[in-house]
Short mmCIF file of N, CA and C in Angstrom, two decimals:
data_model
loop_
_atom_site.label_atom_id
_atom_site.label_comp_id
_atom_site.label_asym_id
_atom_site.label_seq_id
_atom_site.Cartn_x
_atom_site.Cartn_y
_atom_site.Cartn_z
N UNK A 410 -0.28 14.98 13.41
CA UNK A 410 -1.29 14.63 12.44
C UNK A 410 -2.34 13.75 13.11
N UNK A 411 -3.58 14.03 12.84
CA UNK A 411 -4.69 13.26 13.40
C UNK A 411 -5.27 12.33 12.34
N UNK A 412 -5.68 11.17 12.77
CA UNK A 412 -6.39 10.22 11.91
C UNK A 412 -7.73 9.97 12.57
N UNK A 413 -8.82 10.08 11.82
CA UNK A 413 -10.13 9.85 12.44
C UNK A 413 -10.28 8.39 12.85
N UNK A 414 -11.14 8.17 13.84
CA UNK A 414 -11.39 6.80 14.29
C UNK A 414 -11.94 5.95 13.15
N UNK A 415 -12.84 6.51 12.37
CA UNK A 415 -13.37 5.83 11.19
C UNK A 415 -12.58 6.31 9.99
N UNK A 416 -11.76 5.44 9.44
CA UNK A 416 -10.86 5.82 8.35
C UNK A 416 -11.00 4.84 7.20
N UNK A 417 -10.17 5.03 6.18
CA UNK A 417 -10.15 4.14 5.02
C UNK A 417 -8.77 3.52 4.88
N UNK A 418 -8.76 2.27 4.45
CA UNK A 418 -7.53 1.55 4.13
C UNK A 418 -7.49 1.36 2.62
N UNK A 419 -6.49 1.92 2.00
CA UNK A 419 -6.25 1.74 0.57
C UNK A 419 -5.18 0.69 0.43
N UNK A 420 -5.46 -0.38 -0.30
CA UNK A 420 -4.52 -1.49 -0.45
C UNK A 420 -4.23 -1.67 -1.93
N UNK A 421 -2.94 -1.66 -2.28
CA UNK A 421 -2.50 -1.75 -3.67
C UNK A 421 -1.64 -3.00 -3.83
N UNK A 422 -2.05 -3.91 -4.69
CA UNK A 422 -1.32 -5.15 -4.96
C UNK A 422 -0.57 -4.98 -6.27
N UNK A 423 0.75 -5.08 -6.21
CA UNK A 423 1.58 -4.91 -7.40
C UNK A 423 2.71 -5.95 -7.36
N UNK A 424 3.57 -5.91 -8.37
CA UNK A 424 4.74 -6.79 -8.40
C UNK A 424 6.00 -6.04 -7.99
N UNK A 425 6.93 -6.76 -7.44
CA UNK A 425 8.19 -6.17 -6.99
C UNK A 425 8.97 -5.54 -8.15
N UNK A 426 8.82 -6.07 -9.34
CA UNK A 426 9.54 -5.55 -10.50
C UNK A 426 8.83 -4.37 -11.17
N UNK A 427 7.61 -4.05 -10.77
CA UNK A 427 6.90 -2.92 -11.36
C UNK A 427 7.65 -1.63 -11.05
N UNK A 428 7.71 -0.74 -12.04
CA UNK A 428 8.51 0.48 -11.91
C UNK A 428 7.68 1.72 -12.20
N UNK A 429 8.12 2.81 -11.62
CA UNK A 429 7.60 4.14 -11.92
C UNK A 429 8.83 4.97 -12.27
N UNK A 430 9.06 5.12 -13.55
CA UNK A 430 10.25 5.80 -14.07
C UNK A 430 11.51 5.12 -13.55
N UNK A 431 12.26 5.77 -12.66
CA UNK A 431 13.57 5.26 -12.26
C UNK A 431 13.58 4.52 -10.93
N UNK A 432 12.43 4.21 -10.36
CA UNK A 432 12.41 3.56 -9.05
C UNK A 432 11.32 2.50 -8.99
N UNK A 433 11.41 1.61 -7.99
CA UNK A 433 10.34 0.62 -7.82
C UNK A 433 9.00 1.32 -7.58
N UNK A 434 7.94 0.75 -8.14
CA UNK A 434 6.61 1.35 -8.03
C UNK A 434 6.17 1.48 -6.58
N UNK A 435 6.42 0.45 -5.77
CA UNK A 435 6.00 0.53 -4.36
C UNK A 435 6.66 1.71 -3.66
N UNK A 436 7.92 1.98 -3.99
CA UNK A 436 8.62 3.12 -3.40
C UNK A 436 8.01 4.44 -3.86
N UNK A 437 7.69 4.52 -5.15
CA UNK A 437 7.08 5.74 -5.69
C UNK A 437 5.73 6.00 -5.03
N UNK A 438 4.93 4.95 -4.82
CA UNK A 438 3.61 5.11 -4.19
C UNK A 438 3.77 5.63 -2.76
N UNK A 439 4.67 5.02 -1.99
CA UNK A 439 4.87 5.44 -0.60
C UNK A 439 5.35 6.89 -0.55
N UNK A 440 6.27 7.26 -1.42
CA UNK A 440 6.78 8.63 -1.43
C UNK A 440 5.71 9.64 -1.83
N UNK A 441 4.87 9.28 -2.82
CA UNK A 441 3.78 10.17 -3.23
C UNK A 441 2.75 10.31 -2.11
N UNK A 442 2.49 9.23 -1.38
CA UNK A 442 1.56 9.30 -0.25
C UNK A 442 2.11 10.23 0.83
N UNK A 443 3.39 10.16 1.05
CA UNK A 443 4.03 11.06 2.03
C UNK A 443 3.94 12.51 1.57
N UNK A 444 4.24 12.74 0.29
CA UNK A 444 4.14 14.10 -0.28
C UNK A 444 2.73 14.65 -0.16
N UNK A 445 1.74 13.76 -0.28
CA UNK A 445 0.33 14.17 -0.20
C UNK A 445 -0.12 14.41 1.24
N UNK A 446 0.75 14.14 2.20
CA UNK A 446 0.41 14.38 3.60
C UNK A 446 -0.48 13.32 4.21
N UNK A 447 -0.50 12.13 3.63
CA UNK A 447 -1.32 11.05 4.19
C UNK A 447 -0.71 10.55 5.49
N UNK A 448 -1.54 9.97 6.33
CA UNK A 448 -1.14 9.60 7.69
C UNK A 448 -0.04 8.54 7.73
N UNK A 449 -0.07 7.60 6.80
CA UNK A 449 0.95 6.55 6.81
C UNK A 449 0.80 5.61 5.64
N UNK A 450 1.91 5.02 5.23
CA UNK A 450 1.92 4.04 4.15
C UNK A 450 3.00 3.00 4.45
N UNK A 451 2.71 1.76 4.14
CA UNK A 451 3.65 0.67 4.36
C UNK A 451 3.64 -0.23 3.14
N UNK A 452 4.83 -0.66 2.70
CA UNK A 452 4.96 -1.62 1.61
C UNK A 452 5.38 -2.96 2.20
N UNK A 453 4.64 -3.99 1.86
CA UNK A 453 4.90 -5.35 2.34
C UNK A 453 5.33 -6.22 1.17
N UNK A 454 6.38 -6.98 1.34
CA UNK A 454 6.83 -7.93 0.32
C UNK A 454 6.27 -9.30 0.65
N UNK A 455 5.59 -9.88 -0.30
CA UNK A 455 4.98 -11.19 -0.09
C UNK A 455 5.92 -12.32 -0.48
N UNK A 456 5.74 -13.46 0.15
CA UNK A 456 6.57 -14.63 -0.14
C UNK A 456 6.04 -15.48 -1.27
N UNK A 457 4.75 -15.32 -1.59
CA UNK A 457 4.15 -16.13 -2.64
C UNK A 457 2.84 -15.49 -3.07
N UNK A 458 2.54 -15.58 -4.36
CA UNK A 458 1.27 -15.05 -4.83
C UNK A 458 1.11 -15.18 -6.33
N UNK A 459 -0.11 -14.92 -6.79
CA UNK A 459 -0.38 -14.86 -8.22
C UNK A 459 -1.47 -13.83 -8.43
N UNK A 460 -1.56 -13.35 -9.65
CA UNK A 460 -2.55 -12.33 -9.98
C UNK A 460 -3.33 -12.72 -11.21
N UNK A 461 -3.69 -11.73 -11.99
CA UNK A 461 -4.56 -11.91 -13.15
C UNK A 461 -4.03 -12.95 -14.14
N UNK A 462 -2.71 -12.98 -14.32
CA UNK A 462 -2.12 -13.92 -15.28
C UNK A 462 -2.06 -15.35 -14.75
N UNK A 463 -2.30 -15.55 -13.46
CA UNK A 463 -2.22 -16.84 -12.77
C UNK A 463 -0.80 -17.40 -12.72
N UNK A 464 0.20 -16.60 -13.07
CA UNK A 464 1.59 -17.03 -12.94
C UNK A 464 1.95 -16.98 -11.46
N UNK A 465 2.46 -18.08 -10.93
CA UNK A 465 2.81 -18.16 -9.53
C UNK A 465 4.20 -17.57 -9.30
N UNK A 466 4.29 -16.63 -8.39
CA UNK A 466 5.56 -16.02 -8.00
C UNK A 466 5.82 -16.46 -6.57
N UNK A 467 6.99 -17.05 -6.33
CA UNK A 467 7.28 -17.59 -5.01
C UNK A 467 8.72 -17.34 -4.61
N UNK A 468 8.93 -17.25 -3.32
CA UNK A 468 10.27 -17.09 -2.77
C UNK A 468 10.74 -18.48 -2.34
N UNK A 469 11.77 -18.96 -2.99
CA UNK A 469 12.32 -20.27 -2.66
C UNK A 469 13.66 -20.09 -1.96
N UNK A 470 14.00 -21.03 -1.12
CA UNK A 470 15.22 -20.94 -0.34
C UNK A 470 16.47 -20.93 -1.22
N UNK A 471 16.49 -21.75 -2.24
CA UNK A 471 17.71 -21.91 -3.03
C UNK A 471 17.76 -21.04 -4.28
N UNK A 472 16.72 -20.29 -4.55
CA UNK A 472 16.76 -19.42 -5.72
C UNK A 472 15.97 -18.15 -5.43
N UNK A 473 16.33 -17.12 -6.12
CA UNK A 473 15.61 -15.86 -5.95
C UNK A 473 14.52 -15.77 -7.00
N UNK A 474 13.30 -15.65 -6.57
CA UNK A 474 12.20 -15.48 -7.50
C UNK A 474 12.17 -14.03 -7.96
N UNK A 475 11.70 -13.85 -9.16
CA UNK A 475 11.56 -12.50 -9.66
C UNK A 475 10.11 -12.06 -9.53
N UNK A 476 9.94 -10.78 -9.38
CA UNK A 476 8.62 -10.15 -9.34
C UNK A 476 7.72 -10.71 -8.24
N UNK A 477 8.25 -10.77 -7.03
CA UNK A 477 7.43 -11.19 -5.89
C UNK A 477 6.30 -10.19 -5.66
N UNK A 478 5.21 -10.63 -5.05
CA UNK A 478 4.10 -9.70 -4.79
C UNK A 478 4.48 -8.66 -3.74
N UNK A 479 3.97 -7.46 -3.92
CA UNK A 479 4.14 -6.37 -2.96
C UNK A 479 2.76 -5.76 -2.71
N UNK A 480 2.46 -5.50 -1.44
CA UNK A 480 1.22 -4.84 -1.07
C UNK A 480 1.58 -3.52 -0.40
N UNK A 481 1.00 -2.44 -0.88
CA UNK A 481 1.17 -1.14 -0.25
C UNK A 481 -0.15 -0.81 0.45
N UNK A 482 -0.07 -0.48 1.73
CA UNK A 482 -1.26 -0.11 2.50
C UNK A 482 -1.14 1.33 2.96
N UNK A 483 -2.21 2.08 2.78
CA UNK A 483 -2.26 3.49 3.18
C UNK A 483 -3.54 3.69 3.98
N UNK A 484 -3.42 4.32 5.15
CA UNK A 484 -4.59 4.58 6.00
C UNK A 484 -4.71 6.08 6.26
N UNK A 485 -5.92 6.61 6.08
CA UNK A 485 -6.21 8.00 6.42
C UNK A 485 -7.72 8.21 6.29
N UNK A 486 -8.13 9.45 6.45
CA UNK A 486 -9.54 9.80 6.29
C UNK A 486 -9.98 9.52 4.86
N UNK A 487 -11.25 9.16 4.70
CA UNK A 487 -11.76 8.82 3.37
C UNK A 487 -11.54 9.95 2.37
N UNK A 488 -11.76 11.18 2.77
CA UNK A 488 -11.58 12.30 1.83
C UNK A 488 -10.14 12.41 1.35
N UNK A 489 -9.20 12.17 2.23
CA UNK A 489 -7.79 12.25 1.84
C UNK A 489 -7.39 11.08 0.95
N UNK A 490 -7.91 9.90 1.25
CA UNK A 490 -7.63 8.72 0.41
C UNK A 490 -8.20 8.93 -0.99
N UNK A 491 -9.46 9.38 -1.07
CA UNK A 491 -10.08 9.60 -2.38
C UNK A 491 -9.36 10.70 -3.16
N UNK A 492 -8.85 11.71 -2.48
CA UNK A 492 -8.10 12.78 -3.15
C UNK A 492 -6.77 12.26 -3.71
N UNK A 493 -6.25 11.18 -3.13
CA UNK A 493 -4.98 10.60 -3.58
C UNK A 493 -5.16 9.67 -4.79
N UNK A 494 -6.36 9.20 -5.05
CA UNK A 494 -6.60 8.22 -6.11
C UNK A 494 -6.13 8.69 -7.49
N UNK A 495 -6.35 9.95 -7.91
CA UNK A 495 -5.83 10.36 -9.22
C UNK A 495 -4.30 10.27 -9.32
N UNK A 496 -3.61 10.58 -8.23
CA UNK A 496 -2.15 10.44 -8.22
C UNK A 496 -1.77 8.98 -8.39
N UNK A 497 -2.45 8.10 -7.67
CA UNK A 497 -2.19 6.67 -7.78
C UNK A 497 -2.47 6.17 -9.19
N UNK A 498 -3.57 6.61 -9.76
CA UNK A 498 -3.92 6.17 -11.11
C UNK A 498 -2.84 6.56 -12.11
N UNK A 499 -2.20 7.70 -11.91
CA UNK A 499 -1.12 8.13 -12.79
C UNK A 499 0.13 7.28 -12.69
N UNK A 500 0.27 6.52 -11.60
CA UNK A 500 1.45 5.68 -11.40
C UNK A 500 1.24 4.25 -11.87
N UNK A 501 0.00 3.77 -11.86
CA UNK A 501 -0.29 2.35 -12.10
C UNK A 501 -0.56 2.02 -13.56
N UNK A 502 0.02 0.91 -14.01
CA UNK A 502 -0.34 0.33 -15.31
C UNK A 502 -1.23 -0.89 -15.11
N UNK A 503 -1.07 -1.54 -13.99
CA UNK A 503 -1.84 -2.75 -13.69
C UNK A 503 -2.00 -2.88 -12.20
N UNK A 504 -2.12 -4.11 -11.74
CA UNK A 504 -2.27 -4.35 -10.31
C UNK A 504 -3.72 -4.43 -9.89
N UNK A 505 -3.92 -4.46 -8.59
CA UNK A 505 -5.25 -4.52 -8.00
C UNK A 505 -5.29 -3.49 -6.88
N UNK A 506 -6.35 -2.70 -6.84
CA UNK A 506 -6.50 -1.67 -5.81
C UNK A 506 -7.82 -1.89 -5.11
N UNK A 507 -7.79 -1.96 -3.77
CA UNK A 507 -9.01 -2.11 -2.98
C UNK A 507 -9.05 -1.02 -1.92
N UNK A 508 -10.25 -0.77 -1.43
CA UNK A 508 -10.44 0.22 -0.39
C UNK A 508 -11.49 -0.32 0.58
N UNK A 509 -11.24 -0.16 1.86
CA UNK A 509 -12.21 -0.63 2.85
C UNK A 509 -12.20 0.28 4.07
N UNK A 510 -13.33 0.31 4.74
CA UNK A 510 -13.44 1.10 5.97
C UNK A 510 -12.73 0.36 7.09
N UNK A 511 -12.00 1.12 7.91
CA UNK A 511 -11.31 0.55 9.06
C UNK A 511 -11.56 1.43 10.29
N UNK A 512 -11.43 0.82 11.44
CA UNK A 512 -11.52 1.56 12.70
C UNK A 512 -10.11 1.70 13.25
N UNK A 513 -9.66 2.92 13.44
CA UNK A 513 -8.32 3.18 13.97
C UNK A 513 -8.40 3.17 15.49
N UNK A 514 -7.68 2.25 16.10
CA UNK A 514 -7.67 2.12 17.56
C UNK A 514 -6.52 2.87 18.20
N UNK A 515 -5.44 3.04 17.46
CA UNK A 515 -4.28 3.76 17.97
C UNK A 515 -3.47 4.27 16.80
N UNK A 516 -2.93 5.49 16.94
CA UNK A 516 -2.06 6.06 15.92
C UNK A 516 -0.99 6.87 16.61
N UNK A 517 0.24 6.45 16.47
CA UNK A 517 1.35 7.18 17.08
C UNK A 517 1.74 6.63 18.44
N UNK A 518 2.68 7.30 19.05
CA UNK A 518 3.23 6.82 20.32
C UNK A 518 2.93 7.78 21.47
N UNK A 519 1.72 8.29 21.47
CA UNK A 519 1.35 9.26 22.52
C UNK A 519 1.01 8.59 23.85
N UNK A 520 1.04 7.27 23.88
CA UNK A 520 0.80 6.57 25.14
C UNK A 520 -0.66 6.30 25.44
N UNK A 521 -1.58 6.74 24.59
CA UNK A 521 -3.00 6.50 24.87
C UNK A 521 -3.33 5.03 24.66
N UNK A 522 -4.28 4.56 25.42
CA UNK A 522 -4.65 3.14 25.39
C UNK A 522 -5.52 2.84 24.18
N UNK A 523 -5.49 1.59 23.78
CA UNK A 523 -6.38 1.10 22.73
C UNK A 523 -7.73 0.86 23.39
N UNK A 524 -8.77 1.50 22.85
CA UNK A 524 -10.09 1.43 23.46
C UNK A 524 -11.11 1.03 22.41
N UNK A 525 -11.26 -0.27 22.18
CA UNK A 525 -12.22 -0.68 21.15
C UNK A 525 -13.58 -0.43 21.59
#
């Protein structure tokens, strides 16, 4: 799979407790991105954050916080990212979604050098 040098980064901010039917929402998003043939997706669990409600969610050493922040990042060509947006919209009830242009310096393990 090829990723253009000039690509798009789709970033989705959700909560760890958010669900899509029978599974965590972040998992559903990553699996749908894979089904759509996108170049890659990663879900990151945050240690602390707040959103629209301003409720602070934090990971403490002595207790388990609920609904920690999760960020899902997906990188691919702009046309493929935009084609994925209706699928994403069908999964989301809330959250924050951003998109930005990125320069891909390396993709995969083909041994090619990073050449900015």
